[in-house]
Coordinates of C-alpha atoms and ligand atoms in Angstrom, one line a residue:
X8 CA 0.0 0.0 0.0
X9 CA 1.2 3.5 -0.9
X10 CA 0.4 6.4 1.4
X11 CA -0.5 9.7 -0.2
X12 CA -1.1 13.2 1.2
X13 CA -4.7 13.0 0.3
X14 CA -5.2 9.7 2.2
X15 CA -3.8 11.4 5.3
X16 CA -6.5 14.2 5.0
X17 CA -9.2 11.6 4.5
X18 CA -8.0 9.4 7.4
X19 CA -7.9 12.2 9.9
X20 CA -10.7 14.6 9.0
X21 CA -11.4 15.8 12.5
X22 CA -7.8 16.3 13.4
X23 CA -7.4 18.3 10.2
X24 CA -10.5 20.4 10.7
X25 CA -9.3 21.4 14.2
X26 CA -5.9 22.3 12.6
X27 CA -7.5 24.7 10.1
X28 CA -10.7 25.9 11.7
X29 CA -10.5 27.9 14.8
X30 CA -12.4 30.8 16.5
X31 CA -9.2 32.8 16.2
X32 CA -9.5 32.8 12.4
X33 CA -13.3 33.3 12.4
X34 CA -12.7 36.4 14.6
X35 CA -10.1 37.7 12.2
X36 CA -12.6 37.3 9.4
X37 CA -15.3 39.2 11.4
X38 CA -12.8 41.8 12.6
X39 CA -13.5 41.0 16.3
X40 CA -10.2 39.5 17.3
X41 CA -8.6 41.4 20.2
X42 CA -5.3 43.2 19.6
X43 CA -3.7 41.2 22.4
X44 CA -4.7 37.9 20.7
X45 CA -3.6 39.0 17.2
X46 CA -0.4 40.5 18.4
X47 CA 0.5 37.4 20.3
X48 CA -0.1 35.3 17.2
X49 CA 2.0 37.7 15.1
X50 CA 5.1 37.8 17.4
X51 CA 4.9 34.0 18.1
X52 CA 4.5 33.2 14.5
X53 CA 7.5 35.2 13.6
X54 CA 9.5 33.1 16.0
X55 CA 7.9 30.0 14.4
X56 CA 8.8 31.1 10.9
X57 CA 12.4 31.7 11.8
X58 CA 12.6 28.0 13.0
X59 CA 10.6 26.9 10.0
X60 CA 13.2 28.5 7.8
X61 CA 15.8 26.2 9.3
X62 CA 13.5 23.2 8.8
X63 CA 12.9 24.1 5.1
X64 CA 16.7 24.5 4.7
X65 CA 17.3 21.1 6.2
X66 CA 14.6 19.6 4.0
X67 CA 16.3 21.1 0.9
X68 CA 19.6 19.6 2.1
X69 CA 18.0 16.1 2.1
X70 CA 16.0 16.6 -1.2
X71 CA 16.8 15.1 -4.6
X72 CA 18.0 17.7 -7.1
X73 CA 14.7 17.4 -9.0
X74 CA 13.0 18.9 -6.0
X75 CA 15.3 21.9 -5.6
X76 CA 13.3 24.3 -7.8
X77 CA 10.2 24.1 -5.6
X78 CA 12.1 24.3 -2.3
X79 CA 14.4 27.1 -3.4
X80 CA 11.2 29.0 -4.4
X81 CA 9.9 28.4 -0.9
X82 CA 13.1 29.6 0.7
X83 CA 13.0 32.8 -1.4
X84 CA 9.4 33.4 -0.4
X85 CA 10.4 33.0 3.3
X86 CA 13.0 35.7 2.9
X87 CA 10.2 38.1 1.9
X88 CA 7.9 36.7 4.6
X89 CA 10.4 37.3 7.4
X90 CA 10.9 40.9 6.2
X91 CA 7.1 41.3 6.0
X92 CA 6.7 40.1 9.6
X93 CA 9.2 42.7 10.8
X94 CA 7.2 45.4 8.9
X95 CA 3.9 44.2 10.4
X96 CA 5.5 44.2 13.9
X97 CA 6.9 47.6 13.5
X98 CA 3.5 49.0 12.3
X99 CA 2.0 47.6 15.5
X100 CA 5.0 48.7 17.6
X101 CA 5.6 45.1 18.7
X102 CA 9.0 43.8 19.8
X103 CA 10.0 40.6 18.1
X104 CA 12.5 39.8 20.8
X105 CA 9.9 38.2 23.0
X106 CA 10.6 34.7 24.2
X107 CA 8.7 31.8 22.6
X108 CA 5.7 30.6 24.6
X109 CA 5.7 26.9 25.6
X110 CA 3.3 26.0 22.7
X111 CA 5.5 27.7 20.1
X112 CA 8.6 26.2 21.5
X113 CA 7.2 22.7 21.6
X114 CA 6.2 23.0 17.9
X115 CA 9.7 24.3 17.0
X116 CA 11.4 21.5 18.8
X117 CA 9.3 18.9 17.1
X118 CA 10.1 20.4 13.8
X119 CA 13.8 20.3 14.6
X120 CA 13.5 16.6 15.4
X121 CA 11.9 16.0 12.0
X122 CA 15.0 17.5 10.3
X123 CA 16.8 14.2 10.9
X124 CA 14.0 12.0 9.6
X125 CA 14.0 10.6 6.0
X126 CA 13.3 13.1 3.3
X127 CA 9.8 11.5 2.6
X128 CA 8.8 12.4 6.2
X129 CA 10.2 15.9 5.9
X130 CA 8.4 16.5 2.6
X131 CA 5.2 15.3 4.2
X132 CA 5.6 17.6 7.2
X133 CA 6.5 20.6 5.0
X134 CA 3.4 20.1 2.9
X135 CA 1.1 19.7 5.9
X136 CA 2.6 22.8 7.6
X137 CA 2.0 25.0 4.5
X138 CA -1.4 23.5 3.7
X139 CA -2.6 24.3 7.3
X140 CA -2.1 28.0 6.7
X141 CA -3.2 27.9 3.1
X142 CA -6.6 26.4 4.1
X143 CA -6.9 28.0 7.5
X144 CA -6.7 31.6 6.3
X145 CA -9.1 30.9 3.4
X146 CA -11.8 28.8 5.1
X147 CA -13.5 31.6 7.1
X148 CA -14.2 33.5 3.9
X149 CA -13.2 37.0 2.9
X150 CA -11.6 38.8 5.8
X151 CA -12.0 42.4 6.8
X152 CA -9.1 44.9 6.9
X153 CA -6.4 44.7 8.3
X154 CA -6.7 40.9 8.4
X155 CA -7.4 40.5 4.7
X156 CA -3.7 41.1 4.1
X157 CA -2.8 38.2 6.3
X158 CA -5.4 36.0 4.7
X159 CA -4.0 36.9 1.3
X160 CA -0.4 36.0 2.2
X161 CA -1.3 32.4 2.7
X162 CA -4.5 32.1 0.7
X163 CA -3.3 33.6 -2.6
X164 CA -3.3 31.5 -5.8
X165 CA 0.5 31.4 -6.0
X166 CA 0.8 30.0 -2.5
X167 CA -1.9 27.5 -3.2
X168 CA 0.1 26.3 -6.3
X169 CA 3.2 26.0 -4.2
X170 CA 1.4 23.8 -1.7
X171 CA 0.2 21.6 -4.6
X172 CA 3.8 21.2 -5.7
X173 CA 4.9 20.3 -2.2
X174 CA 2.1 17.7 -2.2
X175 CA 3.3 16.2 -5.5
X176 CA 6.9 16.0 -4.2
X177 CA 5.8 14.4 -0.9
X178 CA 3.6 11.9 -2.8
X179 CA 6.4 11.0 -5.1
X180 CA 8.7 10.1 -2.2
X181 CA 6.0 8.4 -0.2
X182 CA 5.3 6.1 -3.1
X183 CA 8.8 4.6 -2.9
X184 CA 9.0 4.6 0.9
X185 CA 9.1 1.6 3.2
X186 CA 6.1 0.9 5.5
X187 CA 8.2 2.1 8.3
X188 CA 8.8 5.4 6.7
X189 CA 5.2 5.8 5.7
X190 CA 4.2 5.2 9.3
X191 CA 6.6 7.9 10.4
X192 CA 5.1 10.3 7.8
X193 CA 1.6 9.5 9.2
X194 CA 2.7 10.2 12.7
X195 CA 4.3 13.5 11.7
X196 CA 1.1 14.6 9.9
X197 CA -0.9 14.0 13.0
X198 CA 1.6 15.9 15.1
X199 CA 1.5 18.9 12.6
X200 CA -2.3 18.9 12.9
X201 CA -2.3 18.9 16.7
X202 CA 0.4 21.6 16.9
X203 CA -1.4 23.9 14.5
X204 CA -4.6 23.7 16.6
X205 CA -2.5 24.3 19.8
X206 CA -0.9 27.4 18.2
X207 CA -4.2 29.1 17.4
X208 CA -5.4 28.2 20.9
X209 CA -2.2 29.7 22.4
X210 CA -3.0 33.1 20.8
X211 CA -6.7 32.9 21.3
X212 CA -6.5 32.5 25.1
X213 CA -4.3 35.6 25.6
X214 CA -6.0 38.2 27.8
X215 CA -8.6 35.7 29.0
Ligands
HMH8 C1 2.1 27.9 13.1 N1 2.1 27.1 10.8 C2 2.3 28.1 11.6 N2 2.8 29.2 11.2 C3 3.0 29.4 9.8 N3 3.5 30.6 9.4 C4 2.7 28.4 8.9 C5 2.2 27.2 9.5 C6 2.9 28.5 7.5 O1 4.2 28.8 7.1

């Protein structure tokens, strides 16, 4: 049996729903998210993305040459994204030097542990992490300003296309993987889904 990304989504629909649907995002859509909640997400996600950059670089280091184009495109986009996060933080007069919260740190540490797993597992994790934001920011529907800019960043057609390319690359590698490695990929997918939900929850409970 060959595992595919789509099978993972079909096997764990509830887990994936909780990763991509959260009151945090619904309140962004409605414009009712509290500044403290949103700013916590923004500063913590910047920290996450810095660690995610290392994960992407490690994934590139393990990738076959045929996958370089897509991954290099991803790294190039992350360069813009990190600069954009700094702009957004400055607009809101937020310091990006804050310490990671436990939930953010746990996700970053898990990601670092995936860097030493087989490439098929890394490719699956990379796809799932990017799909979570691609879907999460789109599912609530058109967002009001200023949150529409955030929804656009991960919901735009170019990003959607990038996620499809990541899926194709992960599928290609999963097809040739041992059952053991497929099992690892499945476990990593579940972990991504749980961490994504926890990350929204971390920001959502600020100020409660
Ligand atoms: C928590 N997951 C989290 N943050 C992100 N920026 C992404 C996924 C997408 O890169």
